[in-house]
One Martini backbone bead per residue (centre of mass of N, CA, C, O) as a GRO file, in nm:
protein
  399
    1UNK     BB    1   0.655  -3.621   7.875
    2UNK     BB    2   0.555  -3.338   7.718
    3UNK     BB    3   0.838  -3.202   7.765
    4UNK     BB    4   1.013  -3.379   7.497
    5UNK     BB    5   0.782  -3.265   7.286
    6UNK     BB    6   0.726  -2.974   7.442
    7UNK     BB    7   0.712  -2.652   7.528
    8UNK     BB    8   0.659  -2.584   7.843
    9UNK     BB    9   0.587  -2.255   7.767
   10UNK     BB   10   0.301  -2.379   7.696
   11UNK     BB   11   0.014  -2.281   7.676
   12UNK     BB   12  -0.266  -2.416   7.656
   13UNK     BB   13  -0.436  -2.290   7.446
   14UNK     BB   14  -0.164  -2.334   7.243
   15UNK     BB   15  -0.208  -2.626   7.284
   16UNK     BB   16  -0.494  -2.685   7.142
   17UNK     BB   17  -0.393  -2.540   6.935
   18UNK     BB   18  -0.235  -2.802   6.826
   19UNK     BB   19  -0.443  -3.010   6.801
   20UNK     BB   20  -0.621  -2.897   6.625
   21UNK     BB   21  -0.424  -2.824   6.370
   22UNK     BB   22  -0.399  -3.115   6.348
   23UNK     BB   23  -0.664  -3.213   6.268
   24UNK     BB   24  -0.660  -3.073   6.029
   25UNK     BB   25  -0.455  -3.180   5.868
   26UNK     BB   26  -0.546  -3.440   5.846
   27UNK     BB   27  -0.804  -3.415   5.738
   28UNK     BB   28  -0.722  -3.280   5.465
   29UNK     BB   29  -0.488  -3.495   5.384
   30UNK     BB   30  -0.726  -3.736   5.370
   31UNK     BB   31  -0.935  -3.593   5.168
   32UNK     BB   32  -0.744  -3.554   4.946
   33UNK     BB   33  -0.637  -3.876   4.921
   34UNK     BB   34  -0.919  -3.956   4.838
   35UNK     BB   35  -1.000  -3.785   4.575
   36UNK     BB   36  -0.689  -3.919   4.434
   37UNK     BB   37  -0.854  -4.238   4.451
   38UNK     BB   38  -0.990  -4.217   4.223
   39UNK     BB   39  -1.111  -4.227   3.938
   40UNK     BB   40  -1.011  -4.012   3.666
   41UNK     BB   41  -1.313  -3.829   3.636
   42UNK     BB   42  -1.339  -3.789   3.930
   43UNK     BB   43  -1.099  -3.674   4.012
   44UNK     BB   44  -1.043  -3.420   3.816
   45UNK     BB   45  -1.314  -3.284   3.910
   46UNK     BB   46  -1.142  -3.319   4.231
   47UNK     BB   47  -0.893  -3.137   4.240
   48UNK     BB   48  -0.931  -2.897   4.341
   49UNK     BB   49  -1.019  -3.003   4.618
   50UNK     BB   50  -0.735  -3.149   4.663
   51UNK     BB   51  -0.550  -2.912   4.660
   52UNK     BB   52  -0.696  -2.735   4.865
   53UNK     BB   53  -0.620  -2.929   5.088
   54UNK     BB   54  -0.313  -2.969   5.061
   55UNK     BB   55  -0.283  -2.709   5.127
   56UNK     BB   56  -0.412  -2.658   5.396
   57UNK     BB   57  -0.203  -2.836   5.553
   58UNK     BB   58   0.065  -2.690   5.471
   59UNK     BB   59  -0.035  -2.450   5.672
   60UNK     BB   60  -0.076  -2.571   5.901
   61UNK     BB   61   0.207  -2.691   5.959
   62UNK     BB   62   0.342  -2.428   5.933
   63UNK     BB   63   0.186  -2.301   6.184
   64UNK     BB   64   0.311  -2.546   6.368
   65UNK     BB   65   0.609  -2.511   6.315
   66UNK     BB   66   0.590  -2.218   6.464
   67UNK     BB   67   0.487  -2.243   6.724
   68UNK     BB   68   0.677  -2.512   6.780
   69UNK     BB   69   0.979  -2.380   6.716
   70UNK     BB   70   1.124  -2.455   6.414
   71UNK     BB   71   1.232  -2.154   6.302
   72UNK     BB   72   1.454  -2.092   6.512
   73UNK     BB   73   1.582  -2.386   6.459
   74UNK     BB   74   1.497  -2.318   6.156
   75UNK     BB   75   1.535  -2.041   5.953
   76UNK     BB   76   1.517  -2.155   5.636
   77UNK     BB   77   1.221  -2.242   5.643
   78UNK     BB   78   1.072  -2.001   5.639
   79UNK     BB   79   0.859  -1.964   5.400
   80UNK     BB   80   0.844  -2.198   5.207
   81UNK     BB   81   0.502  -2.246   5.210
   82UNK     BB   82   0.308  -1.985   5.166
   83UNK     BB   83   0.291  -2.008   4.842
   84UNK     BB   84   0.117  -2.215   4.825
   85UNK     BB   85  -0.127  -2.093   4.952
   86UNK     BB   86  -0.260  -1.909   4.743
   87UNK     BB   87  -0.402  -2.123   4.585
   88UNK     BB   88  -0.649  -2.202   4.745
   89UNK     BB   89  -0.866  -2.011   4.544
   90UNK     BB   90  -0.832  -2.157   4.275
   91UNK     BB   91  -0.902  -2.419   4.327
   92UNK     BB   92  -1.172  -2.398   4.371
   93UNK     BB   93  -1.261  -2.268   4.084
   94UNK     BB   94  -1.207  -2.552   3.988
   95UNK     BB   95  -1.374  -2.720   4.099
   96UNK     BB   96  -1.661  -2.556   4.027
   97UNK     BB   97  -1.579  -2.599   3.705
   98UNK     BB   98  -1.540  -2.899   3.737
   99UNK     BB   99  -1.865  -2.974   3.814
  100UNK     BB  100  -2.011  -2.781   3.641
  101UNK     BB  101  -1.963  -2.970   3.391
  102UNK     BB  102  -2.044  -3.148   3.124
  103UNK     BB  103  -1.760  -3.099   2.985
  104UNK     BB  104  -1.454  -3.138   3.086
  105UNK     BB  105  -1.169  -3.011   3.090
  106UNK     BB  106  -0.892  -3.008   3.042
  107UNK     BB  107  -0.555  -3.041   3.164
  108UNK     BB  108  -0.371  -2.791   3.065
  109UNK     BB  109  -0.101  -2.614   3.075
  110UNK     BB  110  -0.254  -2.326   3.032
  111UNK     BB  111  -0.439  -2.360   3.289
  112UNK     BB  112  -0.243  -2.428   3.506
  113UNK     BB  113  -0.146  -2.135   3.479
  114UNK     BB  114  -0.427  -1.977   3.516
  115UNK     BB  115  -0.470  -2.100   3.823
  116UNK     BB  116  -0.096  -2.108   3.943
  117UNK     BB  117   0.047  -1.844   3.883
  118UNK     BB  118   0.061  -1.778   4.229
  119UNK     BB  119   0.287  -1.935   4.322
  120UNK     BB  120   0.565  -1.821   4.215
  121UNK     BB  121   0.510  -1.566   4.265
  122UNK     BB  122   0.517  -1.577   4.554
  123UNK     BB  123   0.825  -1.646   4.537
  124UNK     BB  124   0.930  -1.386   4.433
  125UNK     BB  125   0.841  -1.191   4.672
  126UNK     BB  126   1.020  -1.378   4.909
  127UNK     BB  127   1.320  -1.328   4.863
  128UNK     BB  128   1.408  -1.128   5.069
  129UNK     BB  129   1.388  -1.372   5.263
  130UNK     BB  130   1.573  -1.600   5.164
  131UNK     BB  131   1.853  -1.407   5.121
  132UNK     BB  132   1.851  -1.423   5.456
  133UNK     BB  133   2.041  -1.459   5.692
  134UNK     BB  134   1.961  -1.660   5.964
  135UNK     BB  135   1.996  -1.396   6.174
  136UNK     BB  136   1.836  -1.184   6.027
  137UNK     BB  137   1.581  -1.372   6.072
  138UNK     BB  138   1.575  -1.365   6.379
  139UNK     BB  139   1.526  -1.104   6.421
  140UNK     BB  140   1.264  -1.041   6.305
  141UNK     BB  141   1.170  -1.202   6.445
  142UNK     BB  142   1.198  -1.037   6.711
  143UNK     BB  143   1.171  -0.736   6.594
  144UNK     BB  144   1.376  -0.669   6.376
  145UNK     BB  145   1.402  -0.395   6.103
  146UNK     BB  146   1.660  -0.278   6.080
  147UNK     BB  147   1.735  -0.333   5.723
  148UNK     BB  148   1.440  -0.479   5.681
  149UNK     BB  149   1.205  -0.359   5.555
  150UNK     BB  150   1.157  -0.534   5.282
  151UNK     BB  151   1.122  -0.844   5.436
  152UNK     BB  152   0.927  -0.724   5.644
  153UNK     BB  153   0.684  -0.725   5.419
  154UNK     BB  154   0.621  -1.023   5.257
  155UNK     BB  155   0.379  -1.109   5.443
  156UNK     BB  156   0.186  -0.880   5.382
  157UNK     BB  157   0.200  -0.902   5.066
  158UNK     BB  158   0.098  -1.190   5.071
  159UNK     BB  159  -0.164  -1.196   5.220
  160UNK     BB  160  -0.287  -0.984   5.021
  161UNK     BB  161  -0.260  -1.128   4.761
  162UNK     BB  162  -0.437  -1.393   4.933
  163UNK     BB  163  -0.689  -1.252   4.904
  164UNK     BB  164  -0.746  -1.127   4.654
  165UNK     BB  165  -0.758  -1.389   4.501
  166UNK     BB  166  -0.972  -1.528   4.656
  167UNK     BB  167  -1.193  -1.358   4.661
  168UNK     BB  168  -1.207  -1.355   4.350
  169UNK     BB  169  -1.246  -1.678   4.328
  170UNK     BB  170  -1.526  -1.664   4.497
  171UNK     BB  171  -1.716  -1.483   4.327
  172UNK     BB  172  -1.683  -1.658   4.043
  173UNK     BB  173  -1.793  -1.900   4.194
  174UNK     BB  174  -2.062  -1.818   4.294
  175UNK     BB  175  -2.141  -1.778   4.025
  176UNK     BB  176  -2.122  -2.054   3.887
  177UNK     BB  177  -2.345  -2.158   4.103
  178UNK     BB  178  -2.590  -2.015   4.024
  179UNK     BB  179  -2.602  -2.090   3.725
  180UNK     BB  180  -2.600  -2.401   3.812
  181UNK     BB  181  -2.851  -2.395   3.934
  182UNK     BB  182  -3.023  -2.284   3.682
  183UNK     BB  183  -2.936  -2.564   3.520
  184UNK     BB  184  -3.055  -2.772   3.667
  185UNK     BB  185  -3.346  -2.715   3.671
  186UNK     BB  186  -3.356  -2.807   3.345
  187UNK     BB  187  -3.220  -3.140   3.384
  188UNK     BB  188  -3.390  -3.224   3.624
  189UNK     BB  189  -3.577  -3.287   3.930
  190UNK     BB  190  -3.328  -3.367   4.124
  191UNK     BB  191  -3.118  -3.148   4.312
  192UNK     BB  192  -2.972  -3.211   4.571
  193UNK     BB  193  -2.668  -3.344   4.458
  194UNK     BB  194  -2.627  -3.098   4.263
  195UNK     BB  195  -2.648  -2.779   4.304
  196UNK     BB  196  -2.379  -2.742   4.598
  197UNK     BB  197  -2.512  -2.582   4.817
  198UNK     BB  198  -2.285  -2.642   5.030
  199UNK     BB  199  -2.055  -2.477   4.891
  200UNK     BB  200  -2.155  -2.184   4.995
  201UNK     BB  201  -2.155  -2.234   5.270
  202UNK     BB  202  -1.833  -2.283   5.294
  203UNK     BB  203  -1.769  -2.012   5.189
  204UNK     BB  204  -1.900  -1.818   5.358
  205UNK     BB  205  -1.710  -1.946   5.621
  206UNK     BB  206  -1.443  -1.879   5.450
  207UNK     BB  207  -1.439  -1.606   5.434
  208UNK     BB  208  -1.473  -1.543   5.713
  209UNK     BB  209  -1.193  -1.688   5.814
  210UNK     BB  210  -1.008  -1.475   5.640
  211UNK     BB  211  -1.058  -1.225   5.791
  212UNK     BB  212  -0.970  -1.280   6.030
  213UNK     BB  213  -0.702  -1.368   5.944
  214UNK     BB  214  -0.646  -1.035   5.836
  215UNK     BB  215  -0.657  -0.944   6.122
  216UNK     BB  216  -0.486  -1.101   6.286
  217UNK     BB  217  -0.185  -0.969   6.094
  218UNK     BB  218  -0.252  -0.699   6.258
  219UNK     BB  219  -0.198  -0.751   6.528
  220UNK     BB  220   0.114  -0.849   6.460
  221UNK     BB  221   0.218  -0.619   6.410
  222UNK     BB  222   0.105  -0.436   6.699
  223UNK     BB  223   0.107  -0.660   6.932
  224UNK     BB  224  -0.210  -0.736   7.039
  225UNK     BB  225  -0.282  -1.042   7.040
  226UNK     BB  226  -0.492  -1.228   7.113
  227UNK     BB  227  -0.464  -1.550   7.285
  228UNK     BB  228  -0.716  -1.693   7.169
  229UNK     BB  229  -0.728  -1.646   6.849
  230UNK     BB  230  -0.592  -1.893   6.769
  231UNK     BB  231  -0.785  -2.125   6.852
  232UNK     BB  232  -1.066  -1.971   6.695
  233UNK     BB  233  -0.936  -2.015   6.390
  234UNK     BB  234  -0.859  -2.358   6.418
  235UNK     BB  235  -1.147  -2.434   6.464
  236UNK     BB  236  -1.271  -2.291   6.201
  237UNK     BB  237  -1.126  -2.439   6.001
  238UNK     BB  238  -1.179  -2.717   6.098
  239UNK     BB  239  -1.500  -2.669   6.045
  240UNK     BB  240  -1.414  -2.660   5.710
  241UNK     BB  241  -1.261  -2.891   5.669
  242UNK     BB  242  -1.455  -3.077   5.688
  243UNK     BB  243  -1.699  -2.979   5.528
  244UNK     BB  244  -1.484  -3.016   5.252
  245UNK     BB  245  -1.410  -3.349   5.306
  246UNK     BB  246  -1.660  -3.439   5.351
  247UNK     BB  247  -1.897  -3.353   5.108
  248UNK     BB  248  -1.655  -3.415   4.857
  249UNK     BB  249  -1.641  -3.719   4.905
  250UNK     BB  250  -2.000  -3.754   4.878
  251UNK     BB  251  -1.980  -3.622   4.591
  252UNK     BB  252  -2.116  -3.664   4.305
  253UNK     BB  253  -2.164  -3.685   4.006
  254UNK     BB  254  -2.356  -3.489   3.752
  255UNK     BB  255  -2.225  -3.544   3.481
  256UNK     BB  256  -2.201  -3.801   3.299
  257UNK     BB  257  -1.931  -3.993   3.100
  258UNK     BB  258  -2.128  -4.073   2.860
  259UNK     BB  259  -2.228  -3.854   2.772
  260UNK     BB  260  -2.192  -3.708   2.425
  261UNK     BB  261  -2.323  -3.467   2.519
  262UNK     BB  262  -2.446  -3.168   2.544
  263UNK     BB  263  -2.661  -3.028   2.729
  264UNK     BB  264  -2.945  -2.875   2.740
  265UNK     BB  265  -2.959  -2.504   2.786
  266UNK     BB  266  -3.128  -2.275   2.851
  267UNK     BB  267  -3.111  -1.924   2.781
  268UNK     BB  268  -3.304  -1.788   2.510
  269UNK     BB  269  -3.143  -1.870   2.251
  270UNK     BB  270  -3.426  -1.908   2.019
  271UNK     BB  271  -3.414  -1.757   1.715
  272UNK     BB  272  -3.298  -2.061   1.594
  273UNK     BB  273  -3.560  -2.181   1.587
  274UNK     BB  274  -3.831  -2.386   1.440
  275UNK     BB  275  -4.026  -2.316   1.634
  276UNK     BB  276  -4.392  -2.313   1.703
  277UNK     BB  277  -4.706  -2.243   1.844
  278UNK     BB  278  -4.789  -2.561   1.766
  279UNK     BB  279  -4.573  -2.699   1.814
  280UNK     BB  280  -4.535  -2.693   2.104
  281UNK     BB  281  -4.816  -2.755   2.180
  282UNK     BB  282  -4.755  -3.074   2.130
  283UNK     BB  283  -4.508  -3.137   2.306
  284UNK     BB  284  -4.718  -3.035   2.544
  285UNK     BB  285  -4.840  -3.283   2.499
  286UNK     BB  286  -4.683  -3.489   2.521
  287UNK     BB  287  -4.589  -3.479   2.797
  288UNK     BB  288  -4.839  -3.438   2.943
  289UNK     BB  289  -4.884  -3.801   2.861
  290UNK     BB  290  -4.607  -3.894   3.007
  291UNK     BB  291  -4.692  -3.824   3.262
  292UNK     BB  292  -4.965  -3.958   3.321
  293UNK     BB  293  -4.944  -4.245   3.164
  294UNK     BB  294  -4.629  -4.311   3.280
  295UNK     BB  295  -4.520  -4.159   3.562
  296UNK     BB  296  -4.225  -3.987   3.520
  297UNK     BB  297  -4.247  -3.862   3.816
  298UNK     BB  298  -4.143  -4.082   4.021
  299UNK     BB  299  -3.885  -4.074   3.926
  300UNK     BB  300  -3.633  -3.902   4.067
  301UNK     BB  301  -3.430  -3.959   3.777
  302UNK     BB  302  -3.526  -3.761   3.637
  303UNK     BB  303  -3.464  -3.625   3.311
  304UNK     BB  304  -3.443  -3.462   3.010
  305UNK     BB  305  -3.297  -3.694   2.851
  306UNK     BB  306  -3.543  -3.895   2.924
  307UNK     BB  307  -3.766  -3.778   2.825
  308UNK     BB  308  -3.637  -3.732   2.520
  309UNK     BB  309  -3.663  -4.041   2.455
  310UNK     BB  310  -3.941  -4.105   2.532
  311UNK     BB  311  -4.092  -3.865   2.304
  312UNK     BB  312  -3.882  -3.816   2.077
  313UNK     BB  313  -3.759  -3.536   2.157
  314UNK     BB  314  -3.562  -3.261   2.212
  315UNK     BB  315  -3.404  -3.105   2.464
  316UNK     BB  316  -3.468  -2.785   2.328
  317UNK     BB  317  -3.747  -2.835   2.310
  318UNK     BB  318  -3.853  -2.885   2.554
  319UNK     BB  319  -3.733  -2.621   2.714
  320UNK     BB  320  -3.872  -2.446   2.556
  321UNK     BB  321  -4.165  -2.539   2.578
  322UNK     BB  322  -4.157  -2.444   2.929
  323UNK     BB  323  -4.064  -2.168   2.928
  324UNK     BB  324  -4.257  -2.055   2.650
  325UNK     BB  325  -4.551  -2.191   2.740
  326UNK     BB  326  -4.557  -2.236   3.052
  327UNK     BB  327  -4.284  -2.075   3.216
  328UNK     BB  328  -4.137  -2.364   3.321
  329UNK     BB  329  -3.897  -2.582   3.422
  330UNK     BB  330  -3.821  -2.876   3.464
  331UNK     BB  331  -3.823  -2.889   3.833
  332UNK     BB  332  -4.129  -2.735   3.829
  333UNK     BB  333  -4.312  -2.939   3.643
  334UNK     BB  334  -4.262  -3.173   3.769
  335UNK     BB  335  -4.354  -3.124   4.063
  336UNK     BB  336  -4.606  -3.040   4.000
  337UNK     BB  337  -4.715  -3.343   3.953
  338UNK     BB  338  -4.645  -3.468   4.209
  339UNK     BB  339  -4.813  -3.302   4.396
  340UNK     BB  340  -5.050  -3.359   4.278
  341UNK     BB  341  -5.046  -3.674   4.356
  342UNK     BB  342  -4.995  -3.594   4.663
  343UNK     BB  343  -5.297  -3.449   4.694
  344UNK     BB  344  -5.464  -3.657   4.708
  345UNK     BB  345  -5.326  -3.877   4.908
  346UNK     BB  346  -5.363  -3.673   5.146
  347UNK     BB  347  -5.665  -3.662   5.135
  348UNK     BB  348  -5.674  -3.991   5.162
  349UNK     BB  349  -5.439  -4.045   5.434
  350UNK     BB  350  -5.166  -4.057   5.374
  351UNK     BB  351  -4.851  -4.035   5.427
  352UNK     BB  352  -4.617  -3.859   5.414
  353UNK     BB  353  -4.360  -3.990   5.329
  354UNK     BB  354  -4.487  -4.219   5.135
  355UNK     BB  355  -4.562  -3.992   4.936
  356UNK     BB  356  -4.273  -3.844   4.881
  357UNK     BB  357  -4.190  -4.154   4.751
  358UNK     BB  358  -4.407  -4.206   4.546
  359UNK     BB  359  -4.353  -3.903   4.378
  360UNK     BB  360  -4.008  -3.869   4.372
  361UNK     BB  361  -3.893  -3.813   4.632
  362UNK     BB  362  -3.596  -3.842   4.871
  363UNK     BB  363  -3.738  -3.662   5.059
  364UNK     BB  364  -3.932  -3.445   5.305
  365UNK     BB  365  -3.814  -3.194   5.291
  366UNK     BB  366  -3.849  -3.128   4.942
  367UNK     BB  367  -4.116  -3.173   4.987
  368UNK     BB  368  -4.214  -2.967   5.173
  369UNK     BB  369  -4.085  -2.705   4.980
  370UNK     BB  370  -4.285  -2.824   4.722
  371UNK     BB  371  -4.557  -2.787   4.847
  372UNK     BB  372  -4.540  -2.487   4.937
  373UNK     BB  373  -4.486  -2.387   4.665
  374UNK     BB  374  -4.749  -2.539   4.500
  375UNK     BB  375  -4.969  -2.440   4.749
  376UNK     BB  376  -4.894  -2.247   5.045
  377UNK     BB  377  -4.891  -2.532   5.231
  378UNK     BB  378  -4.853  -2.783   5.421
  379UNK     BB  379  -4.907  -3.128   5.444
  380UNK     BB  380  -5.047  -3.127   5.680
  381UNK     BB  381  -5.251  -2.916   5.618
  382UNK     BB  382  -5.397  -3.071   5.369
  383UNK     BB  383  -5.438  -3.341   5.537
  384UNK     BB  384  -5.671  -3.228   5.667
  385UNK     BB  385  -5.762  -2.937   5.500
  386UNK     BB  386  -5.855  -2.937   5.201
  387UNK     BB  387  -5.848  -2.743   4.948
  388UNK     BB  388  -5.817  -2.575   4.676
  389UNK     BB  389  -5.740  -2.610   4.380
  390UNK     BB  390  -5.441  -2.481   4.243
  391UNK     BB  391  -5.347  -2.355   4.008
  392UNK     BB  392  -5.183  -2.539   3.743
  393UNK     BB  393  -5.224  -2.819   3.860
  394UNK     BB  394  -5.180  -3.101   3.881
  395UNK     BB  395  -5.419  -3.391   3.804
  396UNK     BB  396  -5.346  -3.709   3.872
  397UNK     BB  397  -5.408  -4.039   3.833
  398UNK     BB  398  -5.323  -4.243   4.106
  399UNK     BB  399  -5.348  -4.577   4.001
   0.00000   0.00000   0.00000
């Protein structure tokens, strides 16, 4: 029966090349409509994630009516979606900005022309392949270039753009998590769903998948190409795509959309602050009052804003006071508060985990690696065998 519906000539490895395949694009376009199928904040703030995902479904179905032989039997199809796929690295870089932002930009004309510009350019590219009659393209398949050679070079020219622009999107989405790490620690206690950190990991993966993507198109053109590469990259990307379809749709916003105002993120630019050094003095016994008396670094959820609202100081006097004053973030002098009644309580036999969400963590891995960090030993060794009291931790009341 698979004769009926698959070309009997496709080896194995080529069979599994089609169902990997069909899979990622399933994949790809089942995770770009649930992310269009958000409320509007949340859509829009996940479009470029949406639209690069329902590119890349675009891409591998390409890809698959290519190997199942229908541009042979339709050569005016071939390369009709190409250029949709350079847009690829472009919507990652609006996803990641527009996600790290805490005040989300509208989408102008401007801006997607800024973003997709990329998407006509490549239709234009493509135009000598699109102008050649039907019997000339399938020459070229047969790999006849004599009087072919524009046409023959398109895919090449393509690949090049797509390459070009993807890395260039890819290393200034980089920078743009580097910074909104840094900006999150200054705003958050706990950031766990917030840094992103998941998008590095899927980037440094999609990049790699890139280059071999690059390799692979040098082979096919001095027809080396070896027979496994085929499924060893579409199960690659099988396994990005899925990775950033699960990650991005299990995503929560950053930062709420009832906020009124753009978040104080200190960045050193404090030459205009009327804060003098008695000044912030008094700010840092009061929120050192707000930690002990109070006990708000147990909150998980706690924040800049919401210290600033219980202490009624503004967000970027707190900001300055922490990190003029103390030298450190708002996420690790929380952290110092927790790990200080961490350490009584694991000294006195609590649980690591009991005491990890009691002082205010959502897991047990960030409680260990906070706990190393303001420590320099983990938490099991600490309560074996409590050490001298490490410099600087506070010691909070445990009561």
């Amino acid at each position: 029966m698979a004769g009926l519906f698959l070309p009997l000539e496709l080896t194995l490895s080529e069979f599994l090349e089609l169902v990997a395949g069909g899979m990622t694009a399933a994949t790809a376009l089942f995770a770009g409509l649930l992310l269009l199928g958000r409320d509007h904040d949340a859509r829009m703030r996940a479009l470029g994630l949406a639209i690069f995902l329902l590119a890349t479904a675009v891409s591998e179905l390409d890809e698959l009516a290519m190997l199942g032989g229908a541009y042979v039997a339709y050569p005016h199809l071939a390369m009709v979606f190409w250029p949709v796929t350079v847009v690829i690295g472009p919507a990652i870089l609006l996803y990641v900005r527009d996600m790290t932002a805490a005040q989300r930009r509208p989408l102008t004309p401007i801006r997607l022309v800024r973003y997709f510009w990329s998407v006509p350019a490549g239709y234009v590219i493509a135009l000598p392949f699109y102008f050649l009659p039907a019997d000339r393209k399938l020459a070229l398949f047969a790999g006849e270039t004599d009087g072919l050679e524009l046409a023959a070079a398109v895919p090449l020219v393509l690949m090049a753009t797509f390459l070009v622009i993807a890395f260039v999107s890819l290393v200034i989405a980089y920078r743009a998590l580097l910074v909104h790490t840094r900006s999150v620690r200054n705003l958050f206690a706990n950031i766990e769903d917030k840094s992103l950190s998941w998008v590095r990991v899927v980037l440094f993966v999609l990049s790699a998948a890139w280059i071999w993507g690059a390799v692979m198109v040098m082979w096919r053109f001095d027809n080396s190409l070896p027979g496994w590469q085929g499924l060893a990259a579409t199960v690659l990307e099988l396994g990005w795509v899925f990775a950033f379809g699960f990650f991005g749709v299990r995503q929560a916003a950053i930062y709420k959309p009832v906020e009124p105002a753009t978040p104080s993120v200190p960045t050193g630019k404090y030459h205009r602050s009327a804060l003098d050094a008695p000044r912030m003095q008094r700010i840092a016994g009061r929120v050192a009052a707000a930690m002990e008396e109070r006990k708000l670094y147990r909150d998980s959820t706690l924040s800049l804003r919401q210290l600033s609202d219980e202490i009624r100081v503004s967000e970027n006097y707190i900001s300055q006071t922490l990190n003029d004053q103390m030298g450190r973030n708002f996420f690790d002098y929380v952290n110092a508060w927790r790990i200080g009644e961490a350490c009584q309580r694991l000294a006195a036999g609590a649980r690591i985990l009991e005491t990890a969400h009691a002082t205010g963590f959502n897991s047990r891995s960030t409680f260990n690696a906070a706990f190393r960090k303001h420590t320099g030993m983990t938490p099991s060794a600490w309560r074996r065998e409590p050490e001298v009291w490490p410099d600087g931790l506070p010691r909070p009341d445990t009561a």
